[in-house]
Amino acid sequence: WVPSPFLVFLSLGATPFLAALLPKQLFDFERPPAAVATGVLVAALQLTAGAAGPLLDLAFVDTQLDREQVVATKAVTQCFSHLLKLVYFVPAISSGSIQPELLAGVFIATLLGTKLGTIVLKRMSDANFRRYSRVIIYSVGVMYLGKASLLLW
């Protein structure tokens, strides 16, 4: 089953807003049952929509973890989720429909983003990290909803 682009963008855009309406304990990553439930939802969203960052970010933004712990934990979570996608999409990679130059570009962008992100993170307070995280989460949601609405025209 392959969802339509409209459904993908609508789902990604609505996710942070719908998650914000639910009880915070449901996405409290410090509680094991909530962490497992969040992990299952993130994996499902990763495989169907291709991205689940906004949902994963909401799971971390209100925890007692400091900004370095949030980023490190999210990095490990994203690593496993990307490996899951890699395994899921390996037929496309092995068939040659994905160009090696694209993979190299993604790898280089990942390294640069990690380095720049580390510099910014070191200069930011935990309070600013949480504030900017919320702004980014909801801004990305609005952009996805905008993209979904453009597909209706």
Coordinates of N, CA, C and O in Angstrom, one line a residue:
W1 N 0.8 -1.2 0.0 CA 0.0 0.0 0.0 C 0.9 1.2 0.0 O 1.8 1.3 0.8
V2 N 0.6 2.1 -0.9 CA 1.4 3.4 -1.0 C 0.4 4.5 -0.8 O -0.5 4.7 -1.7
P3 N 0.5 5.3 0.2 CA -0.4 6.4 0.4 C -0.2 7.5 -0.6 O 0.9 7.7 -1.1
S4 N -1.3 8.3 -0.8 CA -1.2 9.4 -1.8 C -0.3 10.5 -1.2 O -0.2 10.6 0.1
P5 N 0.3 11.3 -2.0 CA 1.1 12.4 -1.4 C 0.2 13.3 -0.5 O 0.7 13.8 0.5
F6 N -1.0 13.5 -0.9 CA -1.9 14.4 -0.1 C -2.0 13.8 1.3 O -1.9 14.5 2.3
L7 N -2.3 12.5 1.4 CA -2.4 11.8 2.7 C -1.1 11.8 3.5 O -1.1 12.0 4.7
V8 N 0.0 11.7 2.8 CA 1.3 11.7 3.5 C 1.5 13.1 4.1 O 1.8 13.2 5.3
F9 N 1.3 14.2 3.4 CA 1.6 15.5 3.9 C 0.5 15.9 4.9 O 0.9 16.6 5.9
L10 N -0.7 15.5 4.7 CA -1.7 15.8 5.7 C -1.4 15.1 7.1 O -1.5 15.7 8.1
S11 N -1.0 13.8 7.0 CA -0.6 13.1 8.2 C 0.5 13.7 8.9 O 0.5 13.9 10.1
L12 N 1.6 14.0 8.1 CA 2.8 14.6 8.8 C 2.5 16.0 9.4 O 3.0 16.4 10.4
G13 N 1.6 16.8 8.7 CA 1.3 18.1 9.1 C 0.4 18.1 10.4 O 0.6 18.9 11.3
A14 N -0.5 17.2 10.4 CA -1.5 17.1 11.5 C -0.9 16.5 12.8 O -1.3 16.7 13.9
T15 N 0.1 15.6 12.6 CA 0.7 14.9 13.7 C 1.1 15.7 14.9 O 0.6 15.4 16.0
P16 N 1.9 16.8 14.8 CA 2.2 17.5 16.0 C 1.0 18.2 16.7 O 0.9 18.2 17.9
F17 N 0.0 18.6 15.9 CA -1.1 19.3 16.5 C -2.0 18.3 17.2 O -2.6 18.5 18.2
L18 N -2.2 17.1 16.6 CA -3.0 16.1 17.2 C -2.3 15.5 18.4 O -3.0 15.3 19.5
A19 N -1.0 15.3 18.4 CA -0.3 14.8 19.5 C -0.3 15.8 20.7 O -0.4 15.4 21.8
A20 N -0.4 17.1 20.4 CA -0.4 18.1 21.4 C -1.8 18.1 22.1 O -1.9 18.5 23.3
L21 N -2.8 17.6 21.5 CA -4.1 17.5 22.1 C -4.3 16.3 23.0 O -5.2 16.3 23.9
L22 N -3.4 15.4 22.9 CA -3.5 14.1 23.7 C -2.8 14.4 25.0 O -1.9 15.3 25.2
P23 N -3.1 13.6 26.1 CA -2.4 13.7 27.4 C -0.9 13.6 27.2 O -0.4 12.7 26.5
K24 N -0.1 14.4 27.9 CA 1.3 14.4 27.8 C 1.9 13.1 28.2 O 3.0 12.7 27.7
Q25 N 1.3 12.4 29.1 CA 1.8 11.1 29.6 C 1.9 10.1 28.4 O 2.7 9.2 28.5
L26 N 1.0 10.3 27.4 CA 1.0 9.3 26.3 C 2.3 9.3 25.5 O 2.7 8.3 25.0
F27 N 2.9 10.5 25.5 CA 4.2 10.6 24.7 C 5.4 10.9 25.6 O 6.4 11.4 25.1
D28 N 5.3 10.6 26.9 CA 6.4 10.9 27.8 C 7.4 9.8 27.6 O 7.3 8.7 28.1
F29 N 8.5 10.2 26.9 CA 9.5 9.2 26.5 C 10.2 8.6 27.7 O 10.9 7.6 27.6
E30 N 10.1 9.2 28.9 CA 10.8 8.7 30.1 C 10.0 7.5 30.7 O 10.5 6.9 31.6
R31 N 8.8 7.3 30.3 CA 8.0 6.2 30.7 C 8.1 5.0 29.7 O 7.7 5.2 28.6
P32 N 8.5 3.9 30.1 CA 8.7 2.8 29.1 C 7.5 2.5 28.2 O 7.7 2.3 27.0
P33 N 6.3 2.3 28.8 CA 5.2 2.0 27.9 C 4.9 3.1 26.8 O 4.7 2.8 25.7
A34 N 5.1 4.4 27.3 CA 4.9 5.5 26.3 C 6.0 5.5 25.3 O 5.8 5.8 24.1
A35 N 7.2 5.1 25.7 CA 8.4 5.1 24.8 C 8.1 4.0 23.7 O 8.4 4.2 22.5
V36 N 7.6 2.9 24.1 CA 7.4 1.8 23.2 C 6.3 2.2 22.2 O 6.4 2.0 21.0
A37 N 5.2 2.8 22.8 CA 4.1 3.2 21.9 C 4.5 4.3 20.9 O 4.2 4.2 19.7
T38 N 5.3 5.2 21.4 CA 5.9 6.3 20.5 C 6.8 5.6 19.5 O 6.7 6.0 18.3
G39 N 7.6 4.7 19.8 CA 8.5 4.0 18.9 C 7.7 3.3 17.8 O 8.0 3.4 16.6
V40 N 6.6 2.7 18.2 CA 5.8 2.0 17.2 C 5.1 3.0 16.2 O 5.1 2.8 15.0
L41 N 4.6 4.1 16.8 CA 4.0 5.1 15.9 C 5.0 5.8 15.0 O 4.7 6.0 13.8
V42 N 6.2 6.0 15.5 CA 7.2 6.7 14.7 C 7.7 5.7 13.6 O 7.8 6.1 12.5
A43 N 7.9 4.4 13.9 CA 8.2 3.5 12.9 C 7.2 3.4 11.8 O 7.5 3.3 10.6
A44 N 5.9 3.3 12.2 CA 4.8 3.2 11.2 C 4.8 4.5 10.4 O 4.6 4.4 9.1
L45 N 5.0 5.6 11.0 CA 4.9 6.9 10.2 C 6.2 7.0 9.3 O 6.1 7.4 8.2
Q46 N 7.3 6.5 9.8 CA 8.5 6.5 8.9 C 8.3 5.6 7.7 O 8.7 6.0 6.6
L47 N 7.7 4.5 7.9 CA 7.5 3.6 6.7 C 6.4 4.0 5.8 O 6.5 3.7 4.6
T48 N 5.4 4.7 6.3 CA 4.3 5.1 5.4 C 4.5 6.5 4.8 O 4.2 6.7 3.7
A49 N 5.0 7.4 5.6 CA 5.1 8.8 5.2 C 6.6 9.1 4.9 O 6.8 10.1 4.2
G50 N 7.5 8.4 5.4 CA 8.9 8.7 5.1 C 9.6 9.5 6.1 O 10.8 9.7 6.1
A51 N 8.8 10.1 7.0 CA 9.4 10.9 8.1 C 8.5 10.9 9.3 O 7.3 10.8 9.1
A52 N 9.1 11.1 10.5 CA 8.3 11.1 11.7 C 8.9 12.0 12.7 O 8.6 12.0 13.9
G53 N 9.8 12.9 12.3 CA 10.5 13.8 13.2 C 9.6 14.6 14.1 O 9.8 14.7 15.3
P54 N 8.5 15.2 13.6 CA 7.6 16.0 14.5 C 7.0 15.2 15.6 O 7.0 15.7 16.7
L55 N 6.6 14.0 15.4 CA 6.1 13.2 16.4 C 7.2 12.8 17.4 O 7.0 12.9 18.6
L56 N 8.3 12.4 16.9 CA 9.4 12.1 17.8 C 9.9 13.3 18.6 O 10.2 13.1 19.8
D57 N 9.9 14.4 18.0 CA 10.3 15.6 18.8 C 9.3 15.9 19.9 O 9.8 16.3 21.0
L58 N 8.1 15.7 19.7 CA 7.1 16.0 20.7 C 7.3 15.0 21.9 O 7.0 15.4 23.1
A59 N 7.7 13.8 21.6 CA 8.0 12.9 22.7 C 9.1 13.3 23.6 O 9.2 13.0 24.8
F60 N 10.0 14.1 23.1 CA 11.2 14.6 23.8 C 11.1 15.9 24.4 O 11.8 16.3 25.4
V61 N 10.3 16.8 23.9 CA 10.4 18.2 24.2 C 10.0 18.5 25.7 O 10.5 19.5 26.2
D62 N 9.1 17.7 26.3 CA 8.7 18.0 27.6 C 9.3 17.0 28.7 O 8.8 16.9 29.8
T63 N 10.4 16.4 28.3 CA 11.0 15.4 29.2 C 12.0 16.2 30.2 O 12.2 17.4 30.0
Q64 N 12.5 15.5 31.2 CA 13.5 16.1 32.1 C 14.9 16.0 31.5 O 15.8 16.5 32.2
L65 N 15.0 15.5 30.4 CA 16.4 15.3 29.8 C 16.9 16.7 29.3 O 16.1 17.5 28.9
D66 N 18.2 16.9 29.4 CA 18.8 18.1 29.0 C 18.9 18.1 27.4 O 18.7 17.0 26.8
R67 N 19.3 19.2 26.8 CA 19.3 19.2 25.3 C 20.3 18.2 24.7 O 20.0 17.6 23.7
E68 N 21.4 18.0 25.4 CA 22.4 17.0 24.8 C 21.8 15.6 24.9 O 21.9 14.8 24.0
Q69 N 21.1 15.3 26.0 CA 20.5 13.9 26.1 C 19.3 13.8 25.1 O 19.2 12.7 24.6
V70 N 18.6 14.8 24.9 CA 17.5 14.7 23.9 C 18.0 14.5 22.5 O 17.6 13.6 21.8
V71 N 19.0 15.2 22.1 CA 19.6 15.1 20.8 C 20.3 13.7 20.7 O 20.1 13.0 19.6
A72 N 21.0 13.3 21.7 CA 21.7 12.0 21.6 C 20.6 10.8 21.5 O 20.8 9.9 20.7
T73 N 19.6 10.9 22.3 CA 18.6 9.8 22.3 C 17.8 9.9 21.0 O 17.5 8.8 20.4
K74 N 17.5 11.0 20.5 CA 16.8 11.1 19.2 C 17.7 10.6 18.1 O 17.2 10.0 17.2
A75 N 19.0 10.9 18.2 CA 19.9 10.5 17.1 C 19.9 8.9 17.1 O 19.9 8.4 16.0
V76 N 20.0 8.3 18.2 CA 20.0 6.8 18.2 C 18.6 6.3 17.7 O 18.6 5.4 16.8
T77 N 17.6 6.9 18.1 CA 16.2 6.5 17.6 C 16.1 6.7 16.1 O 15.6 5.8 15.4
Q78 N 16.6 7.8 15.6 CA 16.5 8.1 14.2 C 17.4 7.2 13.4 O 17.1 6.8 12.3
C79 N 18.6 6.8 14.0 CA 19.5 5.9 13.3 C 18.8 4.5 13.1 O 18.8 4.0 12.0
F80 N 18.1 4.0 14.2 CA 17.4 2.7 14.0 C 16.3 2.9 13.0 O 16.0 2.0 12.2
S81 N 15.6 4.0 13.1 CA 14.5 4.2 12.2 C 14.9 4.3 10.7 O 14.3 3.8 9.8
H82 N 16.1 5.0 10.5 CA 16.6 5.1 9.1 C 17.1 3.7 8.7 O 17.0 3.4 7.5
L83 N 17.7 2.9 9.6 CA 18.1 1.6 9.2 C 16.9 0.7 8.8 O 16.9 -0.1 7.8
L84 N 15.8 0.9 9.5 CA 14.5 0.2 9.2 C 14.1 0.6 7.8 O 13.7 -0.3 7.0
K85 N 14.1 1.9 7.5 CA 13.7 2.3 6.1 C 14.7 1.8 5.1 O 14.3 1.4 4.0
L86 N 16.0 1.7 5.4 CA 17.0 1.2 4.5 C 16.6 -0.2 4.1 O 16.6 -0.6 3.0
V87 N 16.4 -1.0 5.1 CA 16.0 -2.4 4.9 C 14.7 -2.5 4.1 O 14.6 -3.3 3.2
Y88 N 13.8 -1.7 4.4 CA 12.5 -1.7 3.8 C 12.6 -1.3 2.3 O 11.9 -1.9 1.4
F89 N 13.4 -0.3 2.0 CA 13.6 0.2 0.7 C 14.8 -0.4 -0.1 O 15.1 0.1 -1.1
V90 N 15.4 -1.4 0.4 CA 16.6 -1.9 -0.2 C 16.4 -2.4 -1.6 O 17.2 -2.3 -2.5
P91 N 15.2 -2.9 -2.0 CA 15.0 -3.2 -3.4 C 15.1 -2.0 -4.3 O 15.7 -2.2 -5.4
A92 N 14.7 -0.9 -3.9 CA 14.9 0.3 -4.8 C 16.3 0.7 -4.9 O 16.8 1.1 -5.9
I93 N 17.1 0.5 -3.8 CA 18.5 0.8 -3.8 C 19.3 -0.2 -4.7 O 20.1 0.2 -5.5
S94 N 19.0 -1.5 -4.5 CA 19.7 -2.5 -5.3 C 19.3 -2.5 -6.7 O 20.1 -3.0 -7.6
S95 N 18.1 -2.0 -7.1 CA 17.7 -2.0 -8.5 C 18.4 -0.9 -9.3 O 18.2 -0.8 -10.5
G96 N 19.0 0.0 -8.6 CA 19.7 1.1 -9.3 C 18.8 2.3 -9.5 O 19.3 3.3 -10.2
S97 N 17.6 2.3 -8.9 CA 16.7 3.5 -9.1 C 17.1 4.7 -8.3 O 16.6 5.8 -8.5
I98 N 18.0 4.5 -7.3 CA 18.6 5.5 -6.5 C 20.0 5.7 -7.0 O 20.8 4.8 -6.9
Q99 N 20.4 7.0 -7.3 CA 21.7 7.2 -7.9 C 22.7 7.3 -6.8 O 22.5 7.9 -5.7
P100 N 23.9 6.8 -7.0 CA 25.0 6.8 -6.0 C 25.4 8.3 -5.6 O 25.7 8.5 -4.5
E101 N 25.3 9.2 -6.6 CA 25.6 10.6 -6.3 C 24.6 11.2 -5.2 O 25.0 11.9 -4.4
L102 N 23.4 10.8 -5.3 CA 22.4 11.2 -4.3 C 22.7 10.7 -2.9 O 22.7 11.4 -2.0
L103 N 23.1 9.4 -2.9 CA 23.4 8.8 -1.6 C 24.7 9.5 -1.0 O 24.8 9.8 0.2
A104 N 25.7 9.8 -1.9 CA 26.9 10.5 -1.4 C 26.5 11.9 -0.9 O 27.0 12.3 0.2
G105 N 25.6 12.6 -1.6 CA 25.2 13.9 -1.2 C 24.5 13.9 0.2 O 24.7 14.7 1.0
V106 N 23.7 12.9 0.3 CA 22.9 12.8 1.6 C 23.9 12.5 2.8 O 23.8 13.0 3.8
F107 N 24.9 11.6 2.5 CA 25.9 11.3 3.5 C 26.7 12.6 3.9 O 26.9 12.9 5.1
I108 N 27.1 13.4 2.9 CA 27.9 14.6 3.2 C 27.0 15.6 3.9 O 27.5 16.2 4.9
A109 N 25.8 15.7 3.5 CA 24.9 16.7 4.2 C 24.7 16.2 5.6 O 24.6 17.1 6.6
T110 N 24.6 14.9 5.9 CA 24.4 14.4 7.2 C 25.6 14.8 8.1 O 25.5 15.3 9.3
L111 N 26.8 14.6 7.6 CA 28.0 15.0 8.3 C 28.1 16.5 8.6 O 28.4 16.9 9.8
L112 N 27.8 17.3 7.6 CA 27.9 18.7 7.8 C 26.8 19.2 8.8 O 27.0 20.0 9.7
G113 N 25.6 18.6 8.7 CA 24.5 19.0 9.6 C 24.8 18.6 11.0 O 24.5 19.4 11.9
T114 N 25.4 17.4 11.2 CA 25.8 17.0 12.5 C 26.8 18.0 13.2 O 26.7 18.4 14.3
K115 N 27.8 18.3 12.4 CA 28.8 19.3 12.9 C 28.3 20.6 13.2 O 28.5 21.2 14.3
L116 N 27.5 21.2 12.3 CA 26.9 22.5 12.6 C 25.9 22.4 13.7 O 25.8 23.4 14.5
G117 N 25.1 21.4 13.8 CA 24.2 21.2 14.9 C 24.8 21.1 16.2 O 24.3 21.7 17.2
T118 N 26.0 20.5 16.3 CA 26.7 20.4 17.5 C 27.2 21.8 18.0 O 27.1 22.1 19.2
I119 N 27.7 22.6 17.1 CA 28.1 23.9 17.4 C 27.0 24.8 17.9 O 27.1 25.4 19.0
V120 N 25.8 24.7 17.3 CA 24.6 25.5 17.7 C 24.2 24.9 19.1 O 23.8 25.7 20.0
L121 N 24.1 23.6 19.3 CA 23.6 23.0 20.5 C 24.5 23.4 21.7 O 24.0 23.7 22.8
K122 N 25.8 23.5 21.5 CA 26.7 23.9 22.6 C 26.5 25.3 23.1 O 26.7 25.6 24.2
R123 N 26.0 26.2 22.2 CA 25.8 27.6 22.5 C 24.4 27.9 23.0 O 24.1 29.0 23.4
M124 N 23.5 26.9 23.0 CA 22.1 27.1 23.4 C 21.8 26.6 24.8 O 22.4 25.6 25.2
S125 N 20.9 27.3 25.5 CA 20.5 26.9 26.8 C 19.4 25.8 26.6 O 18.8 25.7 25.5
D126 N 19.1 25.0 27.7 CA 18.0 24.0 27.6 C 16.7 24.7 27.3 O 15.9 24.2 26.6
A127 N 16.4 25.8 28.0 CA 15.2 26.6 27.8 C 15.0 27.0 26.3 O 13.9 26.8 25.8
N128 N 16.0 27.6 25.8 CA 15.9 28.0 24.4 C 15.8 26.8 23.4 O 15.1 26.9 22.4
F129 N 16.5 25.7 23.8 CA 16.4 24.5 23.0 C 14.9 24.0 22.9 O 14.4 23.7 21.8
R130 N 14.2 24.0 24.1 CA 12.8 23.6 24.1 C 11.9 24.6 23.4 O 11.0 24.2 22.6
R131 N 12.2 25.8 23.6 CA 11.4 26.9 22.9 C 11.5 26.8 21.4 O 10.5 26.7 20.7
Y132 N 12.7 26.7 20.9 CA 13.0 26.6 19.4 C 12.5 25.3 18.9 O 12.0 25.3 17.8
S133 N 12.6 24.2 19.7 CA 12.1 22.9 19.2 C 10.6 23.0 18.9 O 10.1 22.5 17.9
R134 N 9.9 23.6 19.9 CA 8.4 23.7 19.7 C 8.1 24.6 18.4 O 7.2 24.2 17.6
V135 N 8.8 25.7 18.3 CA 8.5 26.5 17.1 C 8.8 25.8 15.8 O 8.0 25.8 14.9
I136 N 9.9 25.0 15.8 CA 10.3 24.3 14.6 C 9.2 23.1 14.4 O 8.8 22.9 13.2
I137 N 8.9 22.4 15.4 CA 7.9 21.3 15.3 C 6.6 21.8 14.6 O 6.1 21.2 13.6
Y138 N 6.1 22.9 15.2 CA 4.8 23.4 14.7 C 4.9 24.1 13.3 O 4.0 24.0 12.5
S139 N 6.1 24.7 13.1 CA 6.3 25.3 11.7 C 6.4 24.2 10.7 O 5.8 24.4 9.6
V140 N 7.1 23.2 11.0 CA 7.2 22.1 10.0 C 5.8 21.5 9.8 O 5.4 21.2 8.6
G141 N 5.0 21.4 10.8 CA 3.6 20.9 10.7 C 2.8 21.8 9.8 O 2.1 21.3 8.9
V142 N 2.9 23.1 10.0 CA 2.2 24.1 9.1 C 2.6 23.9 7.7 O 1.8 24.0 6.7
M143 N 3.9 23.8 7.5 CA 4.4 23.6 6.1 C 3.9 22.4 5.4 O 3.5 22.4 4.2
Y144 N 3.8 21.3 6.1 CA 3.3 20.0 5.6 C 1.8 20.2 5.3 O 1.3 19.7 4.2
L145 N 1.1 20.9 6.2 CA -0.4 21.1 5.9 C -0.6 22.0 4.7 O -1.5 21.8 3.9
G146 N 0.3 23.0 4.6 CA 0.3 23.9 3.4 C 0.5 23.1 2.1 O -0.2 23.3 1.1
K147 N 1.5 22.2 2.2 CA 1.8 21.3 1.0 C 0.6 20.5 0.7 O 0.2 20.3 -0.5
A148 N -0.1 19.9 1.7 CA -1.3 19.1 1.5 C -2.4 19.9 0.8 O -3.0 19.4 -0.1
S149 N -2.6 21.1 1.3 CA -3.6 22.0 0.8 C -3.4 22.3 -0.7 O -4.3 22.4 -1.5
L150 N -2.1 22.5 -1.0 CA -1.7 22.8 -2.4 C -2.1 21.7 -3.3 O -2.4 21.9 -4.5
L151 N -2.0 20.5 -2.8 CA -2.3 19.3 -3.6 C -3.8 19.1 -3.9 O -4.2 18.4 -4.8
L152 N -4.6 19.8 -3.1 CA -6.0 19.8 -3.4 C -6.5 20.7 -4.6 O -7.5 20.5 -5.1
W153 N -5.6 21.6 -4.9 CA -6.0 22.6 -6.0 C -5.8 22.0 -7.3 O -5.2 21.6 -8.0

